[in-house]
Tab-separated table of C-alpha atoms in Angstrom:
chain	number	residue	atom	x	y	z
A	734	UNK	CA	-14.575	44.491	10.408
A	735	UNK	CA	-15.106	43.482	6.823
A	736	UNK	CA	-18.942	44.137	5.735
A	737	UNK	CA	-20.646	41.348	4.147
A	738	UNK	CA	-20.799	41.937	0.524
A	739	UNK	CA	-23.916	42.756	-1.476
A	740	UNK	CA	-26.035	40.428	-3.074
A	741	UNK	CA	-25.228	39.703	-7.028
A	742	UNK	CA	-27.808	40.815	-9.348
A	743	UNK	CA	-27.503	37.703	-11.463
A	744	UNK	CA	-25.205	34.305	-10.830
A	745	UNK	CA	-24.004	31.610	-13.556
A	746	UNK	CA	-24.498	28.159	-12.860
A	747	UNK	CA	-21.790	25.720	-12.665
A	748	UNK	CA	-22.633	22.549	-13.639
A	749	UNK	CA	-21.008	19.222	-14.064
A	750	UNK	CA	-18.811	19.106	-17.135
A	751	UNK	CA	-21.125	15.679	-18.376
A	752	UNK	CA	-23.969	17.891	-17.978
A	753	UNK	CA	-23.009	19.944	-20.345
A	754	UNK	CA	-24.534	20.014	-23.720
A	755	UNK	CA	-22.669	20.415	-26.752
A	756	UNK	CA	-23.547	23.962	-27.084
A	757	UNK	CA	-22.861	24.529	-23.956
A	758	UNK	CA	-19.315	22.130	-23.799
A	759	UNK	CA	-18.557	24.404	-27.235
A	760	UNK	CA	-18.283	27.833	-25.237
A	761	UNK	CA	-16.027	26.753	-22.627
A	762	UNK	CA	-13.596	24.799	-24.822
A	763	UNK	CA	-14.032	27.838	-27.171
A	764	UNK	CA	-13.110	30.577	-24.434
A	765	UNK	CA	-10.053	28.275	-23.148
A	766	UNK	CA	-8.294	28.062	-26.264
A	767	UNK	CA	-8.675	32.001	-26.803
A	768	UNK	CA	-7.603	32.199	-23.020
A	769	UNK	CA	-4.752	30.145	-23.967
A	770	UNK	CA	-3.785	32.171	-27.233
A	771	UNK	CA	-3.939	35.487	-25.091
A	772	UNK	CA	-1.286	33.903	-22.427
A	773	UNK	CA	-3.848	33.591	-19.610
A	774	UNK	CA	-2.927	29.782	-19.140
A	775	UNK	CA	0.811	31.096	-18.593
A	776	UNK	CA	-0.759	34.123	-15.924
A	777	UNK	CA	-2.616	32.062	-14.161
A	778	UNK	CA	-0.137	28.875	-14.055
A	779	UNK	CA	2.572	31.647	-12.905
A	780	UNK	CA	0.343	33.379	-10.172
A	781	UNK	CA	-0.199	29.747	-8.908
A	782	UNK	CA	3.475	29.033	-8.275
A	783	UNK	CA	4.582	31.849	-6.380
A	784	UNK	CA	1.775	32.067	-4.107
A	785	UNK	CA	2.105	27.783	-3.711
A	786	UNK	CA	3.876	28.092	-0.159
A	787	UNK	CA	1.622	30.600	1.499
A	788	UNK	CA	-1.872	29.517	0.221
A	789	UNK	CA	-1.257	25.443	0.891
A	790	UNK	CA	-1.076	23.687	4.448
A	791	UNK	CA	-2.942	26.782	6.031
A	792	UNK	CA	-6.560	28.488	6.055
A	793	UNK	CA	-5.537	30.546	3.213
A	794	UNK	CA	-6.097	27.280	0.759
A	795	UNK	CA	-10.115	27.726	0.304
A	796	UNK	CA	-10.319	31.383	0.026
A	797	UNK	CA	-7.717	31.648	-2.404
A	798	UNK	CA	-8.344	28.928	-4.299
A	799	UNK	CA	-11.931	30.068	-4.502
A	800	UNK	CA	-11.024	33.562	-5.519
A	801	UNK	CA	-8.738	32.318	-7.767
A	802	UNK	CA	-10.840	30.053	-10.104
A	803	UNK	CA	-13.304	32.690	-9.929
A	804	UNK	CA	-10.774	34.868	-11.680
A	805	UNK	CA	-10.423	32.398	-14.247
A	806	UNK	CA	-13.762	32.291	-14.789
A	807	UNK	CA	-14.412	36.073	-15.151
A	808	UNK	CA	-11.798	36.311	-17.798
A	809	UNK	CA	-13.423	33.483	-19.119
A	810	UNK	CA	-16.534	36.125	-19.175
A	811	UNK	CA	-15.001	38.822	-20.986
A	812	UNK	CA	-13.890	36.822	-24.119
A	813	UNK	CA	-17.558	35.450	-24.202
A	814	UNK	CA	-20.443	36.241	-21.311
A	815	UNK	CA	-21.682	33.273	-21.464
A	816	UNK	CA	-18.602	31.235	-19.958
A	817	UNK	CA	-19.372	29.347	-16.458
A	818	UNK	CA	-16.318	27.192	-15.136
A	819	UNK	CA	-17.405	23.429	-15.167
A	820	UNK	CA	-16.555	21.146	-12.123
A	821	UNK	CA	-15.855	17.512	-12.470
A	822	UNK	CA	-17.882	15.313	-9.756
A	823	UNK	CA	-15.347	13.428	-8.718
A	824	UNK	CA	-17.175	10.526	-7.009
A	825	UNK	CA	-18.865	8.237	-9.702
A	826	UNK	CA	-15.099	7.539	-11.045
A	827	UNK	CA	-13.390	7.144	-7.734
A	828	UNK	CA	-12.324	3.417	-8.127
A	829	UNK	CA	-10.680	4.529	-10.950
A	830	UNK	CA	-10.722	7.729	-11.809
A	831	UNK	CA	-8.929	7.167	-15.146
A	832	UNK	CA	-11.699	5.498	-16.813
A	833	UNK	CA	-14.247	8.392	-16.529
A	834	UNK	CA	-15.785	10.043	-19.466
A	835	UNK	CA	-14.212	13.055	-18.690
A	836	UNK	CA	-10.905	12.339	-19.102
A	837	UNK	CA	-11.745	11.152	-23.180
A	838	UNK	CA	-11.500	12.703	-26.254
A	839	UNK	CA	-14.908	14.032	-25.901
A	840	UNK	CA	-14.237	16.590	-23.140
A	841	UNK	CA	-10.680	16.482	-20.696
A	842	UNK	CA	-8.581	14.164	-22.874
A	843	UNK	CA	-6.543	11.549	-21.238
A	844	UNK	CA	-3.346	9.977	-19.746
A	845	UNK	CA	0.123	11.819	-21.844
A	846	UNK	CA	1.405	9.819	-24.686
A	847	UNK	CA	5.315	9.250	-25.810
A	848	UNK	CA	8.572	9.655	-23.876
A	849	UNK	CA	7.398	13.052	-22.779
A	850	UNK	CA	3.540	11.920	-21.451
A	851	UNK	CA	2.183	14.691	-23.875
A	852	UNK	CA	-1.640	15.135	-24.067
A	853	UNK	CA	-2.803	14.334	-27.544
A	854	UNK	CA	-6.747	14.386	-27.247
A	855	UNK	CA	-9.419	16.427	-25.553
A	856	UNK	CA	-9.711	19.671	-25.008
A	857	UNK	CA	-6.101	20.860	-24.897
A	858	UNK	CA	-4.865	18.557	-27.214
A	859	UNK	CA	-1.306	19.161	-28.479
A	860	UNK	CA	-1.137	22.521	-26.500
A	861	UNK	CA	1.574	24.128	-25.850
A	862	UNK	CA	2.377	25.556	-22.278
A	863	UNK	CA	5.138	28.367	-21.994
A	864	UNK	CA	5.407	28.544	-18.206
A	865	UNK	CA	7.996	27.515	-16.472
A	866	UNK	CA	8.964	27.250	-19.915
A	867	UNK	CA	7.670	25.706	-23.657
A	868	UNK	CA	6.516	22.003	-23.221
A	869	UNK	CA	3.824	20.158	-24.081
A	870	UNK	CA	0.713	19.587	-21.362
A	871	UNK	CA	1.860	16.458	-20.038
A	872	UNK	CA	0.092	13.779	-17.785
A	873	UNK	CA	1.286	10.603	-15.994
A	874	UNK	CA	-1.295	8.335	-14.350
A	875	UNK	CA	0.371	7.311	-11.472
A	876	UNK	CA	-0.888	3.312	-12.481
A	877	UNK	CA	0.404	3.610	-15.935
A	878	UNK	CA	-2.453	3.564	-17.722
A	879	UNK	CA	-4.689	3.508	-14.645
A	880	UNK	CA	-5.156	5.703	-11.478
A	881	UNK	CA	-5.190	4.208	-7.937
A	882	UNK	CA	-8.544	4.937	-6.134
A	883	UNK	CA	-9.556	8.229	-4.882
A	884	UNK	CA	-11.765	8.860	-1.751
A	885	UNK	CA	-15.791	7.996	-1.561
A	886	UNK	CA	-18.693	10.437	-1.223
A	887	UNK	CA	-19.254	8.279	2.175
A	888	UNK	CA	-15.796	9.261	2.952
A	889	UNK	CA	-15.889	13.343	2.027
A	890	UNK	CA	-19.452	13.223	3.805
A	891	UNK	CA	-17.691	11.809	6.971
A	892	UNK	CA	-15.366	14.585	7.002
A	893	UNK	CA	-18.173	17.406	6.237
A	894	UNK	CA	-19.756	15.816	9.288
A	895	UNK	CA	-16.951	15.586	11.880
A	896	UNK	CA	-15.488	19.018	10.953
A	897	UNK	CA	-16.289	21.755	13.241
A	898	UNK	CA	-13.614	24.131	12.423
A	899	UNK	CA	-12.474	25.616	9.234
A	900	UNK	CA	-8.791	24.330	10.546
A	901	UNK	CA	-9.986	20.498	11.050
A	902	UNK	CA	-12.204	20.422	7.630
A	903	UNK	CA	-9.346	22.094	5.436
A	904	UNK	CA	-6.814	19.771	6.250
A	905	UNK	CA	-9.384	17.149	5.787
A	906	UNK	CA	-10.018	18.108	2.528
A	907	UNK	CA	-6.565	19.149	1.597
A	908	UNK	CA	-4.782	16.370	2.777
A	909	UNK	CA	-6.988	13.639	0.904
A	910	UNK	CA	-9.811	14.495	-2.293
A	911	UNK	CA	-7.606	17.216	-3.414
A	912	UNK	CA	-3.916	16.071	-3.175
A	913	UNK	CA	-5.010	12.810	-4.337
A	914	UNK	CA	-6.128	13.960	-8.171
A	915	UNK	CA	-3.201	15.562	-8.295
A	916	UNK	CA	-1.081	12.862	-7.190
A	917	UNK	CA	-3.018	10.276	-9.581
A	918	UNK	CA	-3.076	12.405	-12.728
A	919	UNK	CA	0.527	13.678	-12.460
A	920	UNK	CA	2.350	15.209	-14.903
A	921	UNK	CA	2.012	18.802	-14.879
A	922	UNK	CA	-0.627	18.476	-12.367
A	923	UNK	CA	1.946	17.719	-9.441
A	924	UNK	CA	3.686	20.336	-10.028
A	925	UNK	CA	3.321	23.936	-8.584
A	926	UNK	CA	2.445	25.305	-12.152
A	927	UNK	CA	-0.612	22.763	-12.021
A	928	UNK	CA	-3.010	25.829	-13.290
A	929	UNK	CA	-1.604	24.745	-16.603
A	930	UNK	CA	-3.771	21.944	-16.924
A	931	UNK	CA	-7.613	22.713	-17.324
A	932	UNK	CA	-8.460	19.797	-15.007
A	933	UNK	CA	-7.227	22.276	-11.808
A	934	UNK	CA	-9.921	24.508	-12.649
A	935	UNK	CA	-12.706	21.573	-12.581
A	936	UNK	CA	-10.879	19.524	-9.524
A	937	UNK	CA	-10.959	22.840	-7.516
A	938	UNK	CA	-14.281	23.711	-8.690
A	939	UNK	CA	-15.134	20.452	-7.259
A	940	UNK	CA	-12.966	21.152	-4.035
A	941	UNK	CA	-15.192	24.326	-3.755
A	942	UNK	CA	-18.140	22.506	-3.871
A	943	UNK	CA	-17.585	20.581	-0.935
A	944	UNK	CA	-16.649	23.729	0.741
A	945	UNK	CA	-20.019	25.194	0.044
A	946	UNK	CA	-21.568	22.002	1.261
A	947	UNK	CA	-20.073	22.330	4.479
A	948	UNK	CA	-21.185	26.123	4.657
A	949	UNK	CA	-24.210	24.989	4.161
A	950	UNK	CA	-24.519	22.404	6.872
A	951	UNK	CA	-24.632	25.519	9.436
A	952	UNK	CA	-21.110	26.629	8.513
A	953	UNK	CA	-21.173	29.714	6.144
A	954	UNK	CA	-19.954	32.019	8.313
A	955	UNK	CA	-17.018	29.843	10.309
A	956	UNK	CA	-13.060	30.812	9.623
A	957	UNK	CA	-10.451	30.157	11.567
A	958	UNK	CA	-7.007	28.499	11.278
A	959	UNK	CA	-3.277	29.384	10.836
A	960	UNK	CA	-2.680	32.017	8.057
A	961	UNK	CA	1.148	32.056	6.694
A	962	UNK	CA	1.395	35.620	8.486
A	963	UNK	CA	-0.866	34.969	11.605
A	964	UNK	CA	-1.751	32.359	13.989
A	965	UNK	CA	-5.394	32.039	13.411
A	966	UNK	CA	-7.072	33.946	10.536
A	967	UNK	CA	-10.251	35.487	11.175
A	968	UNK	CA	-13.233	36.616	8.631
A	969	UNK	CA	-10.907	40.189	8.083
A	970	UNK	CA	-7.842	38.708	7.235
A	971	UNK	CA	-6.718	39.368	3.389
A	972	UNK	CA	-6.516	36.629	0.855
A	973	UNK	CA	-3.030	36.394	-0.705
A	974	UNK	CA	-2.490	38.279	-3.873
A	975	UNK	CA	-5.893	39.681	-4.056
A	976	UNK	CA	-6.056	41.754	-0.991
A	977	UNK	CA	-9.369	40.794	-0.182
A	978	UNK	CA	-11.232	39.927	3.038
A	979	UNK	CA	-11.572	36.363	3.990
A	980	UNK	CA	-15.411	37.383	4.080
A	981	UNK	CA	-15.384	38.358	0.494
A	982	UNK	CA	-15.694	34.573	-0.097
A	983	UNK	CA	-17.558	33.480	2.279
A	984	UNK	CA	-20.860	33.709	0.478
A	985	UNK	CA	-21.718	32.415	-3.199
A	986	UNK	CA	-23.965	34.606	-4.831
A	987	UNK	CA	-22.796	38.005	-3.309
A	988	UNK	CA	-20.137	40.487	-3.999
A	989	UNK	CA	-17.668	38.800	-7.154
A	990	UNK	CA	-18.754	35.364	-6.073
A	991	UNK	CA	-21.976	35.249	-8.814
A	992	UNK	CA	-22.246	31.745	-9.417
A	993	UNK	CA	-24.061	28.726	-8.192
A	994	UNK	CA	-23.688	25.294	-8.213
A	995	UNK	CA	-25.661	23.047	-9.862
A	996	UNK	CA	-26.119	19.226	-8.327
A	997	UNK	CA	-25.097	16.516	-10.765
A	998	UNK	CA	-27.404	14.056	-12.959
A	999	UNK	CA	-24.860	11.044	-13.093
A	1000	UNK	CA	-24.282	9.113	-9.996
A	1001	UNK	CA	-25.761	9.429	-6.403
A	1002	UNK	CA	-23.952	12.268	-4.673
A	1003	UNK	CA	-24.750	12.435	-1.059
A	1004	UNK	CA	-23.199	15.788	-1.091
A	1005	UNK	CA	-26.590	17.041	-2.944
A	1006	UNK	CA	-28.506	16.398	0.599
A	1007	UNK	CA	-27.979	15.587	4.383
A	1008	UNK	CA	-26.164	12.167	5.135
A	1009	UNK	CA	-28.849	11.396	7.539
A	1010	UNK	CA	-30.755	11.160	4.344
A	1011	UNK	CA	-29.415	7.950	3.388
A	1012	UNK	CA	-30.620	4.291	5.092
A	1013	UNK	CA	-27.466	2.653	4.470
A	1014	UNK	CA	-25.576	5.224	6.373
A	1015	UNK	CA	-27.830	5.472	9.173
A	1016	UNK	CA	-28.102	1.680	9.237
A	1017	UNK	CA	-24.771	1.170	9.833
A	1018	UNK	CA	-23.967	-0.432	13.607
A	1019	UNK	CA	-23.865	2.502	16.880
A	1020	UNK	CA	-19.948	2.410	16.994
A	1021	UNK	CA	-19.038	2.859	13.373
A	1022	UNK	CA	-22.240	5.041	12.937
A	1023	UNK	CA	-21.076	7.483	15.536
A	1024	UNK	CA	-17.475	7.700	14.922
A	1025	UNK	CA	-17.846	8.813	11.295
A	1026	UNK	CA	-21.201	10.057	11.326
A	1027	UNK	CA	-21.844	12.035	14.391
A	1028	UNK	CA	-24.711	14.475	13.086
A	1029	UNK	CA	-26.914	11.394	11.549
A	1030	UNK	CA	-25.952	9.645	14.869
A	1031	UNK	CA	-27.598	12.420	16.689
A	1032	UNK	CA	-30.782	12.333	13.887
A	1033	UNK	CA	-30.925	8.270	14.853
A	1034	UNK	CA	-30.886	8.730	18.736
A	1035	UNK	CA	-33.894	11.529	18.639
A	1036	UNK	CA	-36.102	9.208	16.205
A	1037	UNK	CA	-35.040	6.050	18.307
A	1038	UNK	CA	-34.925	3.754	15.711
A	1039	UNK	CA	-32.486	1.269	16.079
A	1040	UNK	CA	-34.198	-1.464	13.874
A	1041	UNK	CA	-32.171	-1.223	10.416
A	1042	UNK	CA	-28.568	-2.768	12.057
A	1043	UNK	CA	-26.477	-4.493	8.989
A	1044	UNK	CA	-24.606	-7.451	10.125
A	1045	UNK	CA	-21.070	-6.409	11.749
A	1046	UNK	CA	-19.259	-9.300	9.746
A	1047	UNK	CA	-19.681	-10.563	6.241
A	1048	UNK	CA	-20.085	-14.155	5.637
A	1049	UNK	CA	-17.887	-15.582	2.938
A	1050	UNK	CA	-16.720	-14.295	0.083
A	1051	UNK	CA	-17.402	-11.085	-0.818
A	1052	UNK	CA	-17.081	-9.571	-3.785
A	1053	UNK	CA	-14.245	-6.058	-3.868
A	1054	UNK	CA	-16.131	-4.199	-6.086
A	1055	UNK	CA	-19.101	-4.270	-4.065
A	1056	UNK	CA	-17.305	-2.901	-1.556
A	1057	UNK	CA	-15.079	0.975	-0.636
A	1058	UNK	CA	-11.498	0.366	-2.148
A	1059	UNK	CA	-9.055	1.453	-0.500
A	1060	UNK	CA	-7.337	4.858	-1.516
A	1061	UNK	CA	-4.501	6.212	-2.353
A	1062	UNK	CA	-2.257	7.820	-0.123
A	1063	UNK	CA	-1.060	11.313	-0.033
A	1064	UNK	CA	2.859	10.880	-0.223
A	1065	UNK	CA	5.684	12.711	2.058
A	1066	UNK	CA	7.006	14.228	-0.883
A	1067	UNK	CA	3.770	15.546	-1.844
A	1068	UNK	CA	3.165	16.540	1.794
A	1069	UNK	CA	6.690	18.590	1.923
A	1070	UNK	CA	6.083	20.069	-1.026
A	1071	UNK	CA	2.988	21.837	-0.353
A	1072	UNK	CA	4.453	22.303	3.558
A	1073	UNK	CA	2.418	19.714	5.413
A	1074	UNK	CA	3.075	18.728	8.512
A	1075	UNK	CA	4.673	15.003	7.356
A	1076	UNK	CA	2.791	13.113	10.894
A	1077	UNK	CA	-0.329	14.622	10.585
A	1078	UNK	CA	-0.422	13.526	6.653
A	1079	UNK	CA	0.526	9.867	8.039
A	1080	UNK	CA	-1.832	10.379	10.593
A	1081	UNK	CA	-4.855	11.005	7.987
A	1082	UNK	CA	-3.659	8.126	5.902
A	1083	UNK	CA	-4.051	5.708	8.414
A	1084	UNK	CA	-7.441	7.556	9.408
A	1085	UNK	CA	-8.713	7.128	5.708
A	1086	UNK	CA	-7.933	3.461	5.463
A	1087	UNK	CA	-9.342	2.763	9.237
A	1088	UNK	CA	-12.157	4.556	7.860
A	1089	UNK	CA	-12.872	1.924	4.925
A	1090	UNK	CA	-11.756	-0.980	7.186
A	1091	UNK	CA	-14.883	-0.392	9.389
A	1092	UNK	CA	-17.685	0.561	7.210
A	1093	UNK	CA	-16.742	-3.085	4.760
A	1094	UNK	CA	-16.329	-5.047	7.978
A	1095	UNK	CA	-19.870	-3.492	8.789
A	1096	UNK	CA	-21.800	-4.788	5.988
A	1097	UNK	CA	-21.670	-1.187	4.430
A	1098	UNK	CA	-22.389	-1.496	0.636
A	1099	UNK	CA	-21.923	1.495	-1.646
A	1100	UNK	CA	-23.846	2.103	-4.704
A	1101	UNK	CA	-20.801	2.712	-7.110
């Protein structure tokens, strides 16, 4: 059995890239061009692809993908110390994503330009990628010049909350926050080389996050699931490429995983603290309340108030934006491609919509 690894002597702090400060925002876009310029971008773009089909679809996905961006990051740490990988917090731009200040000049760059949907601002401006061969970074909203809508923090705070198993929360994640940036910024981000675009560093960084929310809702230690070589993986099982235990990973701030995550200043993030926290979500009716929200369910029966109930039905015209849009879908393609089961992808769809059906139709009101 794997021992749980020692604690780090010091951690870095990941914050949210628009928390940054220009010092700070210099360093990293600093160490990723010199990454770039010693082929790392090409390494870790390459690594990415021929691992895809046994570290997607399967318990493998978290632990890898963890390991893996903390790889990035050390390297990041050799060319200067003081490098911590970013994540973007997704959530205040989820209606559309592709008007967030991160994807600007300032920090990410936008949508590709020209016939070939080349990057030409931002941090990797007119770079060059060389794997699977020499083109330009390219993105591709999938609305032209817009992105459909991704998934709420009400949403991702539902799943955190109904997820019991590592196999039930990563497909959850998997098959919605994380294929859907993918799917909405395109270009070389739906593709298996997707590494080549600094954004899959900051969306998994973001991915991770939730993870470590959910270990810290009384999960830390739980792993479990189908592994490409094994029907359920366990805390020993080895994490593909880097022949590591499972329980490596398990804990931030031990063993290689010295970092931390920092909560974000823009936006209310209901991943920063309990659901039950929040009076809209706990006033929502019993039946919706309990179907998405089973642990603040639980928090309203034991304090027995009942007395904040929204209306169930909105009268007249309401306006959209003051409601949850509804998302984007993950696509079969997509779904085949990273060797999802097809149904169940259909299956969460149609869960995700029913989802945002309910909590409009109950009065529910989110702040962004």
């Amino acid at each position: 059995m794997a021992a749980r690894p020692s604690r780090c002597d010091s951690v870095v702090t990941r914050k949210e890239v628009r928390d940054l400060s220009s010092s700070e925002w210099k360093i990293v876009s600093d160490t990723i061009a010199r990454m770039q310029e010693l082929g790392w971008f090409t390494y870790f773009a390459s690594l990415h692809e021929i691992y895809f089909p046994v570290v997607h679809g399967q318990s493998q996905f978290l632990p890898f993908h963890r390991r893996l961006i903390r790889h990035f990051e050390m390297v990041g740490q050799r060319i200067n110390p003081e490098f911590a990988l970013p994540y973007w917090n997704e959530f205040p731009d989820y209606r559309n994503p592709a008007k967030s200040k991160v994807l600007t000049d300032r920090l990410l760059g936008g949508n590709g330009q020209g016939g070939d949907k080349c990057v030409m601002d931002g941090v990797q401006a007119n770079w060059t990628m060389h794997y699977p061969s020499d083109h330009c970074l390219r993105r591709d909203f999938d609305r032209g010049d817009a992105i459909q809508a991704w998934h709420s923090t009400e949403f991702i705070q539902s799943v955190i909350q109904r997820s019991d198993t590592m196999a039930v929360f990563r497909e959850s994640i998997e098959n919605s926050q994380h294929g859907m940036a993918h799917l909405g910024i395109r270009g070389d981000m739906v593709s298996r080389h997707s590494a080549n675009d600094f954004i899959f560093m900051l969306h998994h960084a973001f991915v991770d996050r939730i993870w470590a929310v959910w270990q810290d809702d009384g999960h830390e230690s739980t792993f479990d699931g189908p592994g490409p070589n094994e029907p359920n993986m366990t805390k020993d099982s080895r994490i593909m490429f880097f022949n590591e235990s499972v329980e490596s990973v398990l804990s931030l701030g031990r063993g290689l995983m010295c970092y931390e995550y920092e909560d974000p200043e823009e936006g209310s993030d209901l991943l920063a603290k309990r659901a039950g926290a929040s009076s809209a979500l706990a006033a929502l009716p019993n039946d919706v309340l309990c179907r998405w929200y089973p642990q603040t369910c639980s928090e309203v029966a034991v304090a027995g108030d009942t007395s904040a109930v929204p209306r169930t039905e909105t009268d007249g015209l309401v306006d959209p934006q003051s409601q949850l849009p509804m998302p984007a879908e993950i696509s079969d393609d997509f779904a085949r491609m990273h060797g999802f089961n097809v149904d169940e992808v259909r299956r969460m769809n149609a869960m995700a919509k029913q989802f945002v059906t309910e909590m409009n139709a109950a009065g529910y009101r989110p702040k962004h």
